[in-house]
Amino acid sequence: MKDRLEQLKAKQDQDDDADDVEIAIENTGFMDEFFSEIEETRQNIEKIAENVEGAKKLYSIILSAPIPEQKTKDDLEQLTAEIKKIANSVRNKLKSMERSIEQDEVQSSADLRIRKSQHSVLSRKFVDVMTKYNEAQVDFRERSKGRIQRQLEITGKNTTDEELEEMLESGNPSIFTSGIMDSQISKQALSEIEGRHKDIVRLESSIKELHDMFVDIAMLVENQGGVLDNIELNMMHAVDHIEKARDETKKALVYKKKAHKTLLILVVSFFPRDPPAPPAFPGPANRSLPSGLCCESFPFWVELFPIALLGRTASPFIS
């Protein structure tokens, strides 16, 4: 019986191994290429995030200096161009993945679900990074506009937000600087106003170039909201099943201990204290038994019964 059980277990292990091999072979090359693209895209998104942090630092340097160094502005322009280049690459890669997933939408397989979830996660990360970049750009624009407004006030030009926006949109700061008095303070203020205005013009050009990208990826993530919700729901269900299985396991252990105790009590209680003499075959020496019992008054085969039944040590008398 025991040997047969081991044979069945060995057969089951062989079947499981065969199934694992079959699953591993299916679409291995395609999924390897997919995960390679996923890793490359993830690294590009991380690079964008690093560049965004670098741009924030340069924004702060430019805002803190009355007349920022040209090198700082050049560094910012170079970093902005790199962010735009990498972001376009990531956007195109995500759109390509989306088209590939849509073509295989009719199928229902594990690898398709993996591709969907990975694509959704990367799209969400990309949107988060680009949203932070956009927020940093808008903050830089507002603070630059505030500096321009303060410099105009120094020169005696009080402007409202609407008038300042009109100047920025026109691209011509001379609308408000033409009547500034010819003094050293006024010249310095005029120089800063013109410099801040150029910074804002370049910034707005960058924001407009990235606008289409924001719209495309934001719409993509919006459409994937249901996919992400389903992934989260499946994870919650899996956790619930694990918690339930753990509770059931604890209960089973308690029931097992109680069953062992009950079985031993029933076996001892069932047999009489003074049975006939034991059969003439070698038995173990007297053991430590409850009061009133000894090996002669407690047959050896009765002692073996609970041991064999509970699956403990094997006996040479049991085949």
PDB file of C-alpha atoms in Angstrom:
ATOM      1  CA  MET A   1       0.000   0.000   0.000  1.00  0.00           C
ATOM      2  CA  LYS A   2       2.776   2.388   0.979  1.00  0.00           C
ATOM      3  CA  ASP A   3       4.825   1.479  -2.108  1.00  0.00           C
ATOM      4  CA  ARG A   4       1.804   2.040  -4.329  1.00  0.00           C
ATOM      5  CA  LEU A   5       1.249   5.485  -2.817  1.00  0.00           C
ATOM      6  CA  GLU A   6       4.858   6.429  -3.515  1.00  0.00           C
ATOM      7  CA  GLN A   7       4.465   5.273  -7.123  1.00  0.00           C
ATOM      8  CA  LEU A   8       1.381   7.450  -7.555  1.00  0.00           C
ATOM      9  CA  LYS A   9       3.181  10.464  -6.087  1.00  0.00           C
ATOM     10  CA  ALA A  10       6.148   9.904  -8.400  1.00  0.00           C
ATOM     11  CA  LYS A  11       3.788   9.681 -11.370  1.00  0.00           C
ATOM     12  CA  GLN A  12       2.090  12.931 -10.343  1.00  0.00           C
ATOM     13  CA  ASP A  13       5.454  14.705 -10.045  1.00  0.00           C
ATOM     14  CA  GLN A  14       6.384  13.526 -13.539  1.00  0.00           C
ATOM     15  CA  ASP A  15       3.093  14.853 -14.932  1.00  0.00           C
ATOM     16  CA  ASP A  16       3.619  18.216 -13.217  1.00  0.00           C
ATOM     17  CA  ASP A  17       7.140  18.474 -14.610  1.00  0.00           C
ATOM     18  CA  ALA A  18       5.855  17.700 -18.097  1.00  0.00           C
ATOM     19  CA  ASP A  19       3.223  20.442 -17.791  1.00  0.00           C
ATOM     20  CA  ASP A  20       5.837  22.939 -16.586  1.00  0.00           C
ATOM     21  CA  VAL A  21       8.038  22.214 -19.586  1.00  0.00           C
ATOM     22  CA  GLU A  22       5.125  22.688 -21.962  1.00  0.00           C
ATOM     23  CA  ILE A  23       4.201  26.059 -20.448  1.00  0.00           C
ATOM     24  CA  ALA A  24       7.809  27.243 -20.447  1.00  0.00           C
ATOM     25  CA  ILE A  25       8.255  26.466 -24.149  1.00  0.00           C
ATOM     26  CA  GLU A  26       5.106  28.330 -25.217  1.00  0.00           C
ATOM     27  CA  ASN A  27       5.898  31.863 -26.539  1.00  0.00           C
ATOM     28  CA  THR A  28       9.231  31.905 -24.711  1.00  0.00           C
ATOM     29  CA  GLY A  29      11.037  33.894 -27.398  1.00  0.00           C
ATOM     30  CA  PHE A  30       8.256  36.446 -27.774  1.00  0.00           C
ATOM     31  CA  MET A  31       7.877  37.008 -24.019  1.00  0.00           C
ATOM     32  CA  ASP A  32      11.650  37.337 -23.584  1.00  0.00           C
ATOM     33  CA  GLU A  33      11.640  40.096 -26.181  1.00  0.00           C
ATOM     34  CA  PHE A  34       8.617  41.710 -24.521  1.00  0.00           C
ATOM     35  CA  PHE A  35      10.243  41.754 -21.078  1.00  0.00           C
ATOM     36  CA  SER A  36      13.393  43.195 -22.635  1.00  0.00           C
ATOM     37  CA  GLU A  37      11.311  46.063 -24.044  1.00  0.00           C
ATOM     38  CA  ILE A  38       9.597  46.498 -20.684  1.00  0.00           C
ATOM     39  CA  GLU A  39      12.936  46.780 -18.878  1.00  0.00           C
ATOM     40  CA  GLU A  40      14.290  49.245 -21.439  1.00  0.00           C
ATOM     41  CA  THR A  41      11.152  51.389 -21.155  1.00  0.00           C
ATOM     42  CA  ARG A  42      11.278  51.285 -17.362  1.00  0.00           C
ATOM     43  CA  GLN A  43      14.893  52.484 -17.386  1.00  0.00           C
ATOM     44  CA  ASN A  44      13.981  55.323 -19.757  1.00  0.00           C
ATOM     45  CA  ILE A  45      11.175  56.425 -17.439  1.00  0.00           C
ATOM     46  CA  GLU A  46      13.603  56.409 -14.517  1.00  0.00           C
ATOM     47  CA  LYS A  47      16.016  58.493 -16.601  1.00  0.00           C
ATOM     48  CA  ILE A  48      13.249  61.016 -17.280  1.00  0.00           C
ATOM     49  CA  ALA A  49      12.529  61.192 -13.554  1.00  0.00           C
ATOM     50  CA  GLU A  50      16.221  61.907 -12.848  1.00  0.00           C
ATOM     51  CA  ASN A  51      16.284  64.631 -15.506  1.00  0.00           C
ATOM     52  CA  VAL A  52      13.120  66.190 -14.088  1.00  0.00           C
ATOM     53  CA  GLU A  53      14.806  66.467 -10.692  1.00  0.00           C
ATOM     54  CA  GLY A  54      17.811  68.036 -12.409  1.00  0.00           C
ATOM     55  CA  ALA A  55      15.543  70.520 -14.189  1.00  0.00           C
ATOM     56  CA  LYS A  56      13.932  71.482 -10.874  1.00  0.00           C
ATOM     57  CA  LYS A  57      17.356  72.316  -9.418  1.00  0.00           C
ATOM     58  CA  LEU A  58      18.217  74.461 -12.441  1.00  0.00           C
ATOM     59  CA  TYR A  59      14.852  76.227 -12.159  1.00  0.00           C
ATOM     60  CA  SER A  60      15.690  77.144  -8.562  1.00  0.00           C
ATOM     61  CA  ILE A  61      19.156  78.409  -9.528  1.00  0.00           C
ATOM     62  CA  ILE A  62      17.740  80.569 -12.313  1.00  0.00           C
ATOM     63  CA  LEU A  63      15.022  82.015 -10.081  1.00  0.00           C
ATOM     64  CA  SER A  64      17.419  82.814  -7.244  1.00  0.00           C
ATOM     65  CA  ALA A  65      19.837  84.825  -9.419  1.00  0.00           C
ATOM     66  CA  PRO A  66      18.951  88.347 -10.621  1.00  0.00           C
ATOM     67  CA  ILE A  67      20.748  87.631 -13.887  1.00  0.00           C
ATOM     68  CA  PRO A  68      21.358  83.867 -14.265  1.00  0.00           C
ATOM     69  CA  GLU A  69      24.533  82.645 -15.928  1.00  0.00           C
ATOM     70  CA  GLN A  70      24.226  81.665 -19.542  1.00  0.00           C
ATOM     71  CA  LYS A  71      25.749  78.244 -18.783  1.00  0.00           C
ATOM     72  CA  THR A  72      22.896  77.486 -16.389  1.00  0.00           C
ATOM     73  CA  LYS A  73      20.371  78.349 -19.075  1.00  0.00           C
ATOM     74  CA  ASP A  74      22.233  76.237 -21.629  1.00  0.00           C
ATOM     75  CA  ASP A  75      22.287  73.287 -19.214  1.00  0.00           C
ATOM     76  CA  LEU A  76      18.546  73.651 -18.694  1.00  0.00           C
ATOM     77  CA  GLU A  77      17.901  73.811 -22.424  1.00  0.00           C
ATOM     78  CA  GLN A  78      19.998  70.683 -22.992  1.00  0.00           C
ATOM     79  CA  LEU A  79      18.206  68.835 -20.184  1.00  0.00           C
ATOM     80  CA  THR A  80      14.822  69.895 -21.561  1.00  0.00           C
ATOM     81  CA  ALA A  81      15.748  68.557 -25.016  1.00  0.00           C
ATOM     82  CA  GLU A  82      16.876  65.240 -23.499  1.00  0.00           C
ATOM     83  CA  ILE A  83      13.630  64.873 -21.538  1.00  0.00           C
ATOM     84  CA  LYS A  84      11.651  65.540 -24.707  1.00  0.00           C
ATOM     85  CA  LYS A  85      13.689  63.007 -26.710  1.00  0.00           C
ATOM     86  CA  ILE A  86      13.391  60.194 -24.152  1.00  0.00           C
ATOM     87  CA  ALA A  87       9.720  60.959 -23.505  1.00  0.00           C
ATOM     88  CA  ASN A  88       8.920  60.683 -27.212  1.00  0.00           C
ATOM     89  CA  SER A  89      10.734  57.340 -27.334  1.00  0.00           C
ATOM     90  CA  VAL A  90       8.771  56.026 -24.340  1.00  0.00           C
ATOM     91  CA  ARG A  91       5.489  57.295 -25.767  1.00  0.00           C
ATOM     92  CA  ASN A  92       6.117  55.582 -29.108  1.00  0.00           C
ATOM     93  CA  LYS A  93       7.111  52.329 -27.386  1.00  0.00           C
ATOM     94  CA  LEU A  94       3.974  52.315 -25.220  1.00  0.00           C
ATOM     95  CA  LYS A  95       1.785  53.027 -28.243  1.00  0.00           C
ATOM     96  CA  SER A  96       3.460  50.162 -30.127  1.00  0.00           C
ATOM     97  CA  MET A  97       2.825  47.801 -27.200  1.00  0.00           C
ATOM     98  CA  GLU A  98      -0.790  48.933 -27.098  1.00  0.00           C
ATOM     99  CA  ARG A  99      -1.304  48.134 -30.786  1.00  0.00           C
ATOM    100  CA  SER A 100       0.261  44.694 -30.326  1.00  0.00           C
ATOM    101  CA  ILE A 101      -2.028  43.956 -27.372  1.00  0.00           C
ATOM    102  CA  GLU A 102      -5.098  45.084 -29.324  1.00  0.00           C
ATOM    103  CA  GLN A 103      -4.213  42.690 -32.155  1.00  0.00           C
ATOM    104  CA  ASP A 104      -4.099  39.761 -29.708  1.00  0.00           C
ATOM    105  CA  GLU A 105      -7.185  40.887 -27.775  1.00  0.00           C
ATOM    106  CA  VAL A 106      -9.281  38.020 -29.171  1.00  0.00           C
ATOM    107  CA  GLN A 107      -7.030  35.539 -27.396  1.00  0.00           C
ATOM    108  CA  SER A 108      -7.214  34.812 -23.700  1.00  0.00           C
ATOM    109  CA  SER A 109      -3.896  33.622 -22.345  1.00  0.00           C
ATOM    110  CA  ALA A 110      -1.661  34.151 -19.361  1.00  0.00           C
ATOM    111  CA  ASP A 111       1.005  35.967 -21.376  1.00  0.00           C
ATOM    112  CA  LEU A 112      -1.590  38.420 -22.749  1.00  0.00           C
ATOM    113  CA  ARG A 113      -2.704  39.271 -19.217  1.00  0.00           C
ATOM    114  CA  ILE A 114       0.931  39.759 -18.211  1.00  0.00           C
ATOM    115  CA  ARG A 115       1.513  42.078 -21.163  1.00  0.00           C
ATOM    116  CA  LYS A 116      -1.574  44.104 -20.315  1.00  0.00           C
ATOM    117  CA  SER A 117      -0.634  44.522 -16.670  1.00  0.00           C
ATOM    118  CA  GLN A 118       3.000  45.432 -17.429  1.00  0.00           C
ATOM    119  CA  HIS A 119       1.913  47.933 -20.079  1.00  0.00           C
ATOM    120  CA  SER A 120      -0.615  49.485 -17.694  1.00  0.00           C
ATOM    121  CA  VAL A 121       1.922  49.866 -14.893  1.00  0.00           C
ATOM    122  CA  LEU A 122       4.505  51.508 -17.169  1.00  0.00           C
ATOM    123  CA  SER A 123       1.911  53.836 -18.691  1.00  0.00           C
ATOM    124  CA  ARG A 124       0.836  54.972 -15.241  1.00  0.00           C
ATOM    125  CA  LYS A 125       4.455  55.564 -14.178  1.00  0.00           C
ATOM    126  CA  PHE A 126       5.137  57.529 -17.348  1.00  0.00           C
ATOM    127  CA  VAL A 127       2.110  59.746 -16.784  1.00  0.00           C
ATOM    128  CA  ASP A 128       3.128  60.337 -13.159  1.00  0.00           C
ATOM    129  CA  VAL A 129       6.659  61.385 -14.163  1.00  0.00           C
ATOM    130  CA  MET A 130       5.501  63.651 -16.979  1.00  0.00           C
ATOM    131  CA  THR A 131       2.819  65.188 -14.760  1.00  0.00           C
ATOM    132  CA  LYS A 132       5.492  66.098 -12.202  1.00  0.00           C
ATOM    133  CA  TYR A 133       7.556  67.609 -15.006  1.00  0.00           C
ATOM    134  CA  ASN A 134       4.601  69.657 -16.200  1.00  0.00           C
ATOM    135  CA  GLU A 135       3.912  70.845 -12.649  1.00  0.00           C
ATOM    136  CA  ALA A 136       7.556  71.915 -12.292  1.00  0.00           C
ATOM    137  CA  GLN A 137       7.354  73.833 -15.584  1.00  0.00           C
ATOM    138  CA  VAL A 138       4.144  75.614 -14.582  1.00  0.00           C
ATOM    139  CA  ASP A 139       5.604  76.495 -11.181  1.00  0.00           C
ATOM    140  CA  PHE A 140       8.730  77.906 -12.846  1.00  0.00           C
ATOM    141  CA  ARG A 141       6.595  79.969 -15.199  1.00  0.00           C
ATOM    142  CA  GLU A 142       4.488  81.424 -12.383  1.00  0.00           C
ATOM    143  CA  ARG A 143       7.518  82.305 -10.280  1.00  0.00           C
ATOM    144  CA  SER A 144       9.284  83.842 -13.287  1.00  0.00           C
ATOM    145  CA  LYS A 145       6.186  85.879 -14.012  1.00  0.00           C
ATOM    146  CA  GLY A 146       6.184  87.052 -10.394  1.00  0.00           C
ATOM    147  CA  ARG A 147       9.802  88.202 -10.739  1.00  0.00           C
ATOM    148  CA  ILE A 148       8.921  90.171 -13.873  1.00  0.00           C
ATOM    149  CA  GLN A 149       6.000  91.797 -12.090  1.00  0.00           C
ATOM    150  CA  ARG A 150       8.203  92.840  -9.146  1.00  0.00           C
ATOM    151  CA  GLN A 151      10.841  94.310 -11.460  1.00  0.00           C
ATOM    152  CA  LEU A 152       8.173  96.293 -13.282  1.00  0.00           C
ATOM    153  CA  GLU A 153       6.985  97.648  -9.938  1.00  0.00           C
ATOM    154  CA  ILE A 154      10.563  98.730  -9.135  1.00  0.00           C
ATOM    155  CA  THR A 155      10.627 100.760 -12.336  1.00  0.00           C
ATOM    156  CA  GLY A 156       7.275 102.338 -11.520  1.00  0.00           C
ATOM    157  CA  LYS A 157       5.185 100.123 -13.805  1.00  0.00           C
ATOM    158  CA  ASN A 158       2.310  98.526 -11.913  1.00  0.00           C
ATOM    159  CA  THR A 159       0.671  95.767 -13.960  1.00  0.00           C
ATOM    160  CA  THR A 160      -2.176  93.386 -13.338  1.00  0.00           C
ATOM    161  CA  ASP A 161      -1.989  89.658 -13.999  1.00  0.00           C
ATOM    162  CA  GLU A 162      -4.073  90.123 -17.141  1.00  0.00           C
ATOM    163  CA  GLU A 163      -1.748  92.811 -18.488  1.00  0.00           C
ATOM    164  CA  LEU A 164       1.305  90.706 -17.704  1.00  0.00           C
ATOM    165  CA  GLU A 165      -0.194  87.704 -19.493  1.00  0.00           C
ATOM    166  CA  GLU A 166      -0.887  89.925 -22.476  1.00  0.00           C
ATOM    167  CA  MET A 167       2.779  90.935 -22.564  1.00  0.00           C
ATOM    168  CA  LEU A 168       3.918  87.312 -22.339  1.00  0.00           C
ATOM    169  CA  GLU A 169       1.555  86.170 -25.075  1.00  0.00           C
ATOM    170  CA  SER A 170       2.607  88.968 -27.404  1.00  0.00           C
ATOM    171  CA  GLY A 171       6.256  87.970 -27.110  1.00  0.00           C
ATOM    172  CA  ASN A 172       7.226  91.631 -26.953  1.00  0.00           C
ATOM    173  CA  PRO A 173       8.269  92.949 -23.516  1.00  0.00           C
ATOM    174  CA  SER A 174       8.706  96.476 -24.886  1.00  0.00           C
ATOM    175  CA  ILE A 175       4.958  96.984 -24.386  1.00  0.00           C
ATOM    176  CA  PHE A 176       5.667  97.756 -20.732  1.00  0.00           C
ATOM    177  CA  THR A 177       9.404  98.566 -20.793  1.00  0.00           C
ATOM    178  CA  SER A 178       9.438 101.336 -23.409  1.00  0.00           C
ATOM    179  CA  GLY A 179       8.831 104.101 -20.876  1.00  0.00           C
ATOM    180  CA  ILE A 180      11.272 102.962 -18.212  1.00  0.00           C
ATOM    181  CA  MET A 181      13.536 105.763 -16.929  1.00  0.00           C
ATOM    182  CA  ASP A 182      17.186 105.680 -18.001  1.00  0.00           C
ATOM    183  CA  SER A 183      18.870 104.884 -14.694  1.00  0.00           C
ATOM    184  CA  GLN A 184      21.241 102.168 -13.492  1.00  0.00           C
ATOM    185  CA  ILE A 185      18.527 100.490 -11.403  1.00  0.00           C
ATOM    186  CA  SER A 186      16.074 100.659 -14.270  1.00  0.00           C
ATOM    187  CA  LYS A 187      18.592  99.158 -16.703  1.00  0.00           C
ATOM    188  CA  GLN A 188      19.230  96.234 -14.377  1.00  0.00           C
ATOM    189  CA  ALA A 189      15.491  95.710 -13.925  1.00  0.00           C
ATOM    190  CA  LEU A 190      14.956  95.932 -17.675  1.00  0.00           C
ATOM    191  CA  SER A 191      17.685  93.361 -18.295  1.00  0.00           C
ATOM    192  CA  GLU A 192      16.089  90.945 -15.821  1.00  0.00           C
ATOM    193  CA  ILE A 193      12.619  91.504 -17.277  1.00  0.00           C
ATOM    194  CA  GLU A 194      13.836  90.719 -20.785  1.00  0.00           C
ATOM    195  CA  GLY A 195      15.771  87.673 -19.561  1.00  0.00           C
ATOM    196  CA  ARG A 196      12.802  86.289 -17.601  1.00  0.00           C
ATOM    197  CA  HIS A 197      10.559  86.909 -20.576  1.00  0.00           C
ATOM    198  CA  LYS A 198      12.833  84.863 -22.852  1.00  0.00           C
ATOM    199  CA  ASP A 199      12.886  82.058 -20.262  1.00  0.00           C
ATOM    200  CA  ILE A 200       9.099  81.969 -20.199  1.00  0.00           C
ATOM    201  CA  VAL A 201       8.861  81.985 -24.001  1.00  0.00           C
ATOM    202  CA  ARG A 202      11.218  78.983 -24.238  1.00  0.00           C
ATOM    203  CA  LEU A 203       9.342  77.242 -21.453  1.00  0.00           C
ATOM    204  CA  GLU A 204       5.961  77.728 -23.110  1.00  0.00           C
ATOM    205  CA  SER A 205       7.360  76.340 -26.350  1.00  0.00           C
ATOM    206  CA  SER A 206       8.450  73.196 -24.482  1.00  0.00           C
ATOM    207  CA  ILE A 207       5.059  72.867 -22.795  1.00  0.00           C
ATOM    208  CA  LYS A 208       3.247  73.110 -26.142  1.00  0.00           C
ATOM    209  CA  GLU A 209       5.529  70.495 -27.712  1.00  0.00           C
ATOM    210  CA  LEU A 210       4.755  68.047 -24.909  1.00  0.00           C
ATOM    211  CA  HIS A 211       1.026  68.777 -24.895  1.00  0.00           C
ATOM    212  CA  ASP A 212       0.103  66.101 -27.451  1.00  0.00           C
ATOM    213  CA  MET A 213       2.155  63.572 -25.521  1.00  0.00           C
ATOM    214  CA  PHE A 214       0.311  64.397 -22.303  1.00  0.00           C
ATOM    215  CA  VAL A 215      -3.045  63.957 -24.049  1.00  0.00           C
ATOM    216  CA  ASP A 216      -2.105  60.626 -25.699  1.00  0.00           C
ATOM    217  CA  ILE A 217      -0.737  58.963 -22.583  1.00  0.00           C
ATOM    218  CA  ALA A 218      -3.383  60.423 -20.268  1.00  0.00           C
ATOM    219  CA  MET A 219      -6.116  58.993 -22.508  1.00  0.00           C
ATOM    220  CA  LEU A 220      -4.274  55.663 -22.615  1.00  0.00           C
ATOM    221  CA  VAL A 221      -4.176  55.409 -18.828  1.00  0.00           C
ATOM    222  CA  GLU A 222      -7.797  56.532 -18.584  1.00  0.00           C
ATOM    223  CA  ASN A 223      -8.846  53.625 -20.837  1.00  0.00           C
ATOM    224  CA  GLN A 224      -6.749  51.212 -18.782  1.00  0.00           C
ATOM    225  CA  GLY A 225      -8.418  52.152 -15.524  1.00  0.00           C
ATOM    226  CA  GLY A 226     -10.579  49.021 -15.628  1.00  0.00           C
ATOM    227  CA  VAL A 227      -7.539  46.793 -16.199  1.00  0.00           C
ATOM    228  CA  LEU A 228      -5.729  48.231 -13.187  1.00  0.00           C
ATOM    229  CA  ASP A 229      -8.868  47.903 -11.043  1.00  0.00           C
ATOM    230  CA  ASN A 230      -9.205  44.234 -12.032  1.00  0.00           C
ATOM    231  CA  ILE A 231      -5.562  43.560 -11.157  1.00  0.00           C
ATOM    232  CA  GLU A 232      -6.027  45.175  -7.747  1.00  0.00           C
ATOM    233  CA  LEU A 233      -9.264  43.228  -7.182  1.00  0.00           C
ATOM    234  CA  ASN A 234      -7.584  39.920  -8.064  1.00  0.00           C
ATOM    235  CA  MET A 235      -4.756  40.677  -5.658  1.00  0.00           C
ATOM    236  CA  MET A 236      -7.254  41.416  -2.872  1.00  0.00           C
ATOM    237  CA  HIS A 237      -9.067  38.131  -3.547  1.00  0.00           C
ATOM    238  CA  ALA A 238      -5.766  36.244  -3.477  1.00  0.00           C
ATOM    239  CA  VAL A 239      -4.913  37.757  -0.094  1.00  0.00           C
ATOM    240  CA  ASP A 240      -8.362  36.809   1.233  1.00  0.00           C
ATOM    241  CA  HIS A 241      -7.902  33.202   0.084  1.00  0.00           C
ATOM    242  CA  ILE A 242      -4.474  33.030   1.735  1.00  0.00           C
ATOM    243  CA  GLU A 243      -5.822  34.364   5.032  1.00  0.00           C
ATOM    244  CA  LYS A 244      -8.737  31.921   4.914  1.00  0.00           C
ATOM    245  CA  ALA A 245      -6.436  28.977   4.135  1.00  0.00           C
ATOM    246  CA  ARG A 246      -4.175  29.919   7.042  1.00  0.00           C
ATOM    247  CA  ASP A 247      -7.144  30.005   9.444  1.00  0.00           C
ATOM    248  CA  GLU A 248      -8.390  26.642   8.180  1.00  0.00           C
ATOM    249  CA  THR A 249      -4.909  25.159   8.641  1.00  0.00           C
ATOM    250  CA  LYS A 250      -4.805  26.305  12.265  1.00  0.00           C
ATOM    251  CA  LYS A 251      -8.236  24.749  12.887  1.00  0.00           C
ATOM    252  CA  ALA A 252      -7.147  21.483  11.245  1.00  0.00           C
ATOM    253  CA  LEU A 253      -4.110  21.241  13.517  1.00  0.00           C
ATOM    254  CA  VAL A 254      -6.304  21.701  16.596  1.00  0.00           C
ATOM    255  CA  TYR A 255      -8.784  19.056  15.381  1.00  0.00           C
ATOM    256  CA  LYS A 256      -5.910  16.653  14.626  1.00  0.00           C
ATOM    257  CA  LYS A 257      -4.530  16.918  18.161  1.00  0.00           C
ATOM    258  CA  LYS A 258      -7.987  16.376  19.663  1.00  0.00           C
ATOM    259  CA  ALA A 259      -8.599  13.376  17.393  1.00  0.00           C
ATOM    260  CA  HIS A 260      -5.340  11.717  18.485  1.00  0.00           C
ATOM    261  CA  LYS A 261      -6.221  12.093  22.158  1.00  0.00           C
ATOM    262  CA  THR A 262      -9.763  10.789  21.634  1.00  0.00           C
ATOM    263  CA  LEU A 263      -8.539   7.778  19.651  1.00  0.00           C
ATOM    264  CA  LEU A 264      -6.079   6.707  22.340  1.00  0.00           C
ATOM    265  CA  ILE A 265      -8.701   7.039  25.065  1.00  0.00           C
ATOM    266  CA  LEU A 266     -11.201   4.962  23.075  1.00  0.00           C
ATOM    267  CA  VAL A 267      -8.683   2.202  22.387  1.00  0.00           C
ATOM    268  CA  VAL A 268      -7.610   1.921  26.033  1.00  0.00           C
ATOM    269  CA  SER A 269     -11.204   2.033  27.291  1.00  0.00           C
ATOM    270  CA  PHE A 270     -12.462  -0.576  24.837  1.00  0.00           C
ATOM    271  CA  PHE A 271     -10.306  -3.458  25.998  1.00  0.00           C
ATOM    272  CA  PRO A 272     -10.778  -5.131  29.470  1.00  0.00           C
ATOM    273  CA  ARG A 273      -8.195  -4.779  32.218  1.00  0.00           C
ATOM    274  CA  ASP A 274      -7.905  -8.569  32.787  1.00  0.00           C
ATOM    275  CA  PRO A 275      -7.894 -10.202  29.338  1.00  0.00           C
ATOM    276  CA  PRO A 276      -6.655 -13.742  28.648  1.00  0.00           C
ATOM    277  CA  ALA A 277      -2.963 -14.513  28.744  1.00  0.00           C
ATOM    278  CA  PRO A 278      -0.976 -13.034  25.832  1.00  0.00           C
ATOM    279  CA  PRO A 279       0.065 -15.270  22.910  1.00  0.00           C
ATOM    280  CA  ALA A 280       3.408 -17.060  23.077  1.00  0.00           C
ATOM    281  CA  PHE A 281       5.540 -14.772  20.878  1.00  0.00           C
ATOM    282  CA  PRO A 282       8.240 -12.427  21.965  1.00  0.00           C
ATOM    283  CA  GLY A 283       7.028  -9.078  23.139  1.00  0.00           C
ATOM    284  CA  PRO A 284       8.628  -5.970  24.542  1.00  0.00           C
ATOM    285  CA  ALA A 285       9.613  -5.711  28.154  1.00  0.00           C
ATOM    286  CA  ASN A 286       7.273  -4.226  30.689  1.00  0.00           C
ATOM    287  CA  ARG A 287       6.689  -0.584  29.859  1.00  0.00           C
ATOM    288  CA  SER A 288       5.589   2.374  31.908  1.00  0.00           C
ATOM    289  CA  LEU A 289       1.794   2.076  31.864  1.00  0.00           C
ATOM    290  CA  PRO A 290      -0.982   3.716  33.809  1.00  0.00           C
ATOM    291  CA  SER A 291      -1.624   2.509  37.344  1.00  0.00           C
ATOM    292  CA  GLY A 292      -3.124  -1.003  37.445  1.00  0.00           C
ATOM    293  CA  LEU A 293      -1.889  -1.983  33.986  1.00  0.00           C
ATOM    294  CA  CYS A 294       1.135  -4.013  32.977  1.00  0.00           C
ATOM    295  CA  CYS A 295       2.375  -5.759  29.876  1.00  0.00           C
ATOM    296  CA  GLU A 296       0.898  -9.134  31.003  1.00  0.00           C
ATOM    297  CA  SER A 297      -2.594  -7.691  31.557  1.00  0.00           C
ATOM    298  CA  PHE A 298      -2.435  -5.492  28.415  1.00  0.00           C
ATOM    299  CA  PRO A 299      -1.905  -7.558  25.235  1.00  0.00           C
ATOM    300  CA  PHE A 300       0.988  -6.530  23.004  1.00  0.00           C
ATOM    301  CA  TRP A 301      -1.206  -6.365  19.915  1.00  0.00           C
ATOM    302  CA  VAL A 302      -3.414  -3.836  21.733  1.00  0.00           C
ATOM    303  CA  GLU A 303      -0.345  -1.688  22.319  1.00  0.00           C
ATOM    304  CA  LEU A 304       0.549  -1.858  18.640  1.00  0.00           C
ATOM    305  CA  PHE A 305      -2.943  -0.936  17.448  1.00  0.00           C
ATOM    306  CA  PRO A 306      -2.920   2.814  18.191  1.00  0.00           C
ATOM    307  CA  ILE A 307       0.694   3.082  17.034  1.00  0.00           C
ATOM    308  CA  ALA A 308      -0.024   1.489  13.648  1.00  0.00           C
ATOM    309  CA  LEU A 309      -3.278   3.404  13.273  1.00  0.00           C
ATOM    310  CA  LEU A 310      -1.604   6.759  13.893  1.00  0.00           C
ATOM    311  CA  GLY A 311       1.125   6.031  11.356  1.00  0.00           C
ATOM    312  CA  ARG A 312       4.044   6.164  13.789  1.00  0.00           C
ATOM    313  CA  THR A 313       6.926   3.654  14.003  1.00  0.00           C
ATOM    314  CA  ALA A 314       6.523   0.508  11.905  1.00  0.00           C
ATOM    315  CA  SER A 315       6.310  -2.876  13.623  1.00  0.00           C
ATOM    316  CA  PRO A 316       7.817  -6.169  12.356  1.00  0.00           C
ATOM    317  CA  PHE A 317       4.506  -7.846  13.202  1.00  0.00           C
ATOM    318  CA  ILE A 318       2.467  -5.681  10.842  1.00  0.00           C
ATOM    319  CA  SER A 319       2.695  -6.387   7.121  1.00  0.00           C
TER     320      SER A 319
END
